[in-house]
């Protein structure tokens, strides 16, 4: 079975051979994926082969706990699910004649959809194409278009001038009620903000990171423009400089966002603390639905309390 692994470090194959089974385990140096290619001969003792395979896979899982495990190969009549119930078989169609000899096991249920393709060369086994069932969040949810205020230095200065020129004594003379005074002042400030601070429309994608801001988008656009210009001119020096600038912009944005979260934790207010925790854990409050209550139930409750 051909195998292709893309990794910054070379792959390290490990063999395990016996009369009952042959195991070839390949994993990159980063130990992110462990692929085990199996072959169990038809005349082999299936119980012995499954025991040997269970021992080998358990050893690999113990050595690489964070790695993704994939077990593929020709199992003939053996069923790895009986020896390792935590693995799931993704091939559900016949791969040779009317029998399913080739299996693919992973620890993730419903992670792949197997499709039958024509055999390679003179092989009498069908080729298996695995499609991930997982659909990215950016494809499951549509981007959200919303308006945000642009708090530039010029707009903040204009807002400050408007607040300085306001006749605040007018609100004090207009009413003696604290609630009416608060409502009038808050409404005036809100109207002043709407008239002074410009607003712009932005598009937010479902998979967008919270630390992505305007500087990163500008750096990425500059990198793309430099790459297109370099392809035409043949000089990629400007592209290399723009690529370095994009990486630097990402580091700076992450640093600023980290400082923002640290500030929320360092503040004494519990509201800022909970905001920081919700941001880190990506917590979303469940929508609360209003219940249609019967008025007679409230009346009965009040009457019972009065008796």
Coordinates of C-alpha atoms in Angstrom, one line a residue:
X1 CA 0.0 0.0 0.0
X2 CA 1.6 3.3 -1.0
X3 CA 2.1 5.9 1.7
X4 CA 3.0 9.6 1.5
X5 CA 3.8 11.6 4.7
X6 CA 4.5 15.3 4.6
X7 CA 6.6 16.3 7.6
X8 CA 9.5 18.6 8.3
X9 CA 11.4 15.7 9.7
X10 CA 12.0 12.3 8.1
X11 CA 9.6 9.4 8.8
X12 CA 10.7 6.6 11.0
X13 CA 9.4 3.1 9.9
X14 CA 9.2 0.3 12.4
X15 CA 8.6 -3.4 11.4
X16 CA 7.1 -6.2 13.3
X17 CA 6.9 -9.5 11.5
X18 CA 5.7 -13.0 12.6
X19 CA 4.1 -16.0 10.9
X20 CA 0.7 -14.6 11.9
X21 CA 1.0 -11.0 10.9
X22 CA 3.2 -8.3 9.4
X23 CA 3.0 -4.7 10.8
X24 CA 4.7 -1.7 9.2
X25 CA 4.3 1.4 11.4
X26 CA 5.3 4.8 10.0
X27 CA 5.2 8.0 11.9
X28 CA 6.9 11.4 11.4
X29 CA 9.5 12.7 13.8
X30 CA 6.9 15.1 15.3
X31 CA 4.8 12.1 16.3
X32 CA 1.6 13.7 15.1
X33 CA 0.3 10.7 13.1
X34 CA 1.0 7.0 13.4
X35 CA 0.1 4.9 10.4
X36 CA 0.1 1.1 10.7
X37 CA 0.0 -1.0 7.6
X38 CA -1.2 -4.5 8.3
X39 CA -1.2 -7.8 6.4
X40 CA -2.6 -11.0 8.0
X41 CA -2.2 -14.0 5.7
X42 CA -5.3 -16.2 5.1
X43 CA -3.6 -19.3 6.7
X44 CA -2.6 -17.4 9.9
X45 CA -4.1 -18.0 13.3
X46 CA -6.4 -15.0 13.6
X47 CA -6.5 -15.0 17.4
X48 CA -2.7 -15.0 17.6
X49 CA -2.5 -12.3 14.9
X50 CA -4.9 -10.1 16.8
X51 CA -3.0 -10.5 20.0
X52 CA 0.3 -9.5 18.4
X53 CA -1.4 -6.6 16.7
X54 CA -3.0 -5.5 20.0
X55 CA 0.4 -5.6 21.7
X56 CA 2.1 -3.6 19.0
X57 CA -0.6 -0.9 18.8
X58 CA -0.8 -0.6 22.5
X59 CA 2.9 0.0 22.7
X60 CA 2.7 2.7 20.0
X61 CA -0.2 4.4 21.7
X62 CA 1.7 4.4 25.0
X63 CA 4.8 6.0 23.3
X64 CA 2.8 8.6 21.3
X65 CA -0.2 9.5 23.3
X66 CA -1.0 12.6 21.4
X67 CA -0.6 11.1 17.9
X68 CA -3.5 10.3 15.6
X69 CA -3.6 6.5 15.1
X70 CA -4.6 5.0 11.7
X71 CA -4.6 1.2 11.1
X72 CA -5.0 0.0 7.5
X73 CA -4.3 -3.1 5.6
X74 CA -5.5 -6.6 4.5
X75 CA -7.1 -8.3 7.5
X76 CA -8.7 -11.2 5.6
X77 CA -11.2 -12.7 8.1
X78 CA -9.8 -11.0 11.2
X79 CA -11.7 -8.2 12.9
X80 CA -9.6 -5.8 15.0
X81 CA -12.7 -4.4 16.6
X82 CA -12.9 -7.6 18.7
X83 CA -9.4 -7.0 20.1
X84 CA -9.5 -3.2 20.4
X85 CA -13.1 -2.0 21.0
X86 CA -12.0 1.6 21.1
X87 CA -11.2 1.6 17.3
X88 CA -13.8 2.0 14.6
X89 CA -13.9 0.4 11.1
X90 CA -14.6 2.8 8.2
X91 CA -14.7 0.4 5.2
X92 CA -18.2 -1.0 4.8
X93 CA -18.2 -2.3 1.2
X94 CA -16.6 -5.4 -0.4
X95 CA -13.0 -4.8 -1.4
X96 CA -12.3 -8.2 -3.2
X97 CA -15.2 -10.1 -4.7
X98 CA -18.0 -10.1 -2.2
X99 CA -15.8 -9.9 0.9
X100 CA -14.5 -7.0 2.9
X101 CA -10.8 -7.9 3.4
X102 CA -9.3 -4.4 3.6
X103 CA -10.0 -2.4 6.7
X104 CA -9.3 1.0 8.0
X105 CA -9.5 1.7 11.8
X106 CA -9.2 4.9 13.7
X107 CA -10.1 5.9 17.3
X108 CA -12.6 8.5 15.9
X109 CA -16.2 7.4 15.2
X110 CA -17.8 8.6 12.0
X111 CA -14.6 10.4 11.0
X112 CA -14.3 9.1 7.4
X113 CA -16.5 8.0 4.6
X114 CA -14.9 5.3 2.4
X115 CA -15.4 5.2 -1.3
X116 CA -14.6 2.3 -3.7
X117 CA -12.2 3.1 -6.6
X118 CA -10.8 0.8 -9.3
X119 CA -7.8 -1.3 -8.3
X120 CA -4.3 -0.1 -8.9
X121 CA -2.5 -1.9 -11.7
X122 CA -3.0 -5.7 -11.6
X123 CA -4.3 -5.8 -8.0
X124 CA -7.5 -7.7 -7.3
X125 CA -8.3 -5.5 -4.3
X126 CA -10.4 -2.3 -4.8
X127 CA -8.7 1.0 -4.0
X128 CA -10.2 2.8 -1.0
X129 CA -10.6 6.5 -1.0
X130 CA -11.3 8.0 2.4
X131 CA -13.2 11.3 2.7
X132 CA -13.3 13.1 6.0
X133 CA -16.9 13.5 7.2
X134 CA -15.9 16.6 9.2
X135 CA -17.1 19.8 7.7
X136 CA -15.1 22.9 8.5
X137 CA -16.8 25.6 10.6
X138 CA -16.2 28.2 7.9
X139 CA -18.3 26.0 5.5
X140 CA -21.0 25.2 8.1
X141 CA -21.7 28.8 9.1
X142 CA -22.1 31.9 6.9
X143 CA -20.0 35.0 7.6
X144 CA -21.6 37.7 9.6
X145 CA -21.8 41.3 8.3
X146 CA -21.9 43.9 11.1
X147 CA -21.2 47.5 11.7
X148 CA -18.5 48.7 14.1
X149 CA -17.3 52.1 15.3
X150 CA -13.9 53.3 14.1
X151 CA -12.3 54.9 17.2
X152 CA -9.5 56.9 15.5
X153 CA -7.5 59.7 17.1
X154 CA -9.4 62.3 15.1
X155 CA -12.8 60.9 15.9
X156 CA -12.0 60.7 19.6
X157 CA -10.7 64.2 19.6
X158 CA -13.9 65.4 17.9
X159 CA -16.0 63.6 20.5
X160 CA -14.0 65.1 23.4
X161 CA -14.6 68.6 21.9
X162 CA -18.3 67.9 21.7
X163 CA -18.4 66.7 25.4
X164 CA -16.4 69.8 26.5
X165 CA -18.8 72.2 24.7
X166 CA -22.0 70.6 26.0
X167 CA -24.1 72.5 28.5
X168 CA -24.4 69.9 31.3
X169 CA -26.2 72.4 33.6
X170 CA -29.1 72.2 31.1
X171 CA -29.8 68.6 32.1
X172 CA -29.6 69.5 35.8
X173 CA -32.2 72.3 35.4
X174 CA -34.5 70.2 33.2
X175 CA -35.5 67.7 35.9
X176 CA -35.1 66.7 39.5
X177 CA -35.7 63.0 38.9
X178 CA -32.4 61.0 38.9
X179 CA -33.8 58.4 36.5
X180 CA -34.9 61.0 34.0
X181 CA -31.6 62.8 34.4
X182 CA -29.6 59.6 33.8
X183 CA -31.7 58.7 30.7
X184 CA -31.3 62.2 29.2
X185 CA -27.5 62.3 29.7
X186 CA -27.0 58.7 28.4
X187 CA -29.1 59.4 25.4
X188 CA -27.3 62.7 24.6
X189 CA -23.9 61.0 24.8
X190 CA -25.1 58.1 22.6
X191 CA -26.4 60.6 20.0
X192 CA -23.1 62.5 20.1
X193 CA -21.1 59.3 19.6
X194 CA -23.3 58.2 16.7
X195 CA -22.9 61.7 15.1
X196 CA -19.1 61.9 15.7
X197 CA -17.6 58.4 15.5
X198 CA -17.7 57.0 11.9
X199 CA -18.9 53.5 11.4
X200 CA -17.8 50.9 9.0
X201 CA -19.1 47.5 7.8
X202 CA -16.9 44.4 8.4
X203 CA -17.4 40.8 7.7
X204 CA -16.6 38.3 10.4
X205 CA -15.9 34.6 9.5
X206 CA -16.9 31.8 11.9
X207 CA -13.3 30.5 12.1
X208 CA -11.7 33.9 12.5
X209 CA -9.3 34.2 15.4
X210 CA -10.0 36.9 18.0
X211 CA -6.5 38.4 17.6
X212 CA -6.9 39.0 13.9
X213 CA -7.2 42.7 13.3
X214 CA -6.8 45.3 10.5
X215 CA -3.0 45.2 10.7
X216 CA -2.9 41.5 9.8
X217 CA -5.3 41.9 6.9
X218 CA -3.2 44.7 5.5
X219 CA 0.0 42.7 5.9
X220 CA -1.6 39.7 4.1
X221 CA -2.9 41.9 1.3
X222 CA 0.6 43.4 0.9
X223 CA 2.1 40.0 0.8
X224 CA -0.3 38.8 -1.9
X225 CA 0.3 41.9 -4.0
X226 CA 4.1 41.5 -3.6
X227 CA 3.9 37.9 -4.7
X228 CA 1.8 38.7 -7.8
X229 CA 4.3 41.4 -8.7
X230 CA 7.2 39.1 -8.1
X231 CA 5.8 36.4 -10.4
X232 CA 5.5 39.0 -13.2
X233 CA 8.9 40.6 -12.7
X234 CA 10.8 37.6 -11.5
X235 CA 12.2 39.4 -8.4
X236 CA 10.9 37.9 -5.2
X237 CA 12.9 40.1 -2.8
X238 CA 9.9 42.3 -2.1
X239 CA 7.7 39.3 -1.5
X240 CA 10.2 37.9 1.0
X241 CA 10.2 41.2 2.9
X242 CA 6.3 41.3 2.8
X243 CA 6.1 37.7 4.1
X244 CA 8.4 38.6 7.0
X245 CA 6.2 41.6 7.7
X246 CA 3.1 39.4 7.8
X247 CA 4.7 37.0 10.3
X248 CA 5.8 40.0 12.4
X249 CA 2.3 41.4 12.3
X250 CA 0.8 38.1 13.5
X251 CA 3.3 38.0 16.4
X252 CA 2.5 41.6 17.4
X253 CA -1.3 41.0 17.2
X254 CA -1.0 37.9 19.4
X255 CA 1.1 39.9 21.9
X256 CA -1.4 42.8 22.0
X257 CA -4.3 40.4 22.5
X258 CA -2.4 38.5 25.2
X259 CA -1.8 41.8 27.0
X260 CA -5.5 42.6 26.7
X261 CA -6.5 39.3 28.4
X262 CA -3.8 39.8 31.1
X263 CA -5.3 43.3 31.8
X264 CA -8.7 41.8 32.3
X265 CA -7.4 39.3 34.8
X266 CA -5.4 42.0 36.7
X267 CA -8.3 44.3 37.1
X268 CA -10.2 44.0 40.4
X269 CA -13.6 43.9 38.9
X270 CA -15.2 40.5 38.7
X271 CA -16.9 41.4 35.4
X272 CA -13.6 41.8 33.6
X273 CA -12.4 38.5 35.1
X274 CA -15.4 36.6 33.8
X275 CA -15.1 38.3 30.4
X276 CA -11.5 37.0 30.2
X277 CA -12.5 33.5 31.2
X278 CA -15.3 33.4 28.6
X279 CA -12.9 34.6 25.9
X280 CA -10.3 32.0 26.7
X281 CA -12.8 29.1 26.9
X282 CA -15.0 30.4 24.0
X283 CA -18.0 30.2 26.2
X284 CA -21.4 31.1 24.7
X285 CA -24.4 31.6 26.9
X286 CA -27.3 29.4 25.7
X287 CA -30.3 31.3 24.4
X288 CA -33.0 31.8 27.0
X289 CA -36.5 31.3 25.8
X290 CA -39.4 33.2 27.3
X291 CA -42.1 30.9 28.8
X292 CA -45.7 31.8 28.2
X293 CA -47.1 31.7 31.8
X294 CA -50.8 31.4 32.6
X295 CA -52.1 34.4 34.6
X296 CA -54.3 32.1 36.8
X297 CA -51.1 30.3 38.1
X298 CA -49.7 33.6 39.4
X299 CA -53.0 34.5 41.0
X300 CA -53.3 31.1 42.7
X301 CA -49.7 31.5 44.0
X302 CA -50.5 34.9 45.5
X303 CA -53.7 33.7 47.1
X304 CA -51.9 30.7 48.7
X305 CA -49.3 33.1 50.1
X306 CA -52.0 35.4 51.6
X307 CA -53.9 32.6 53.3

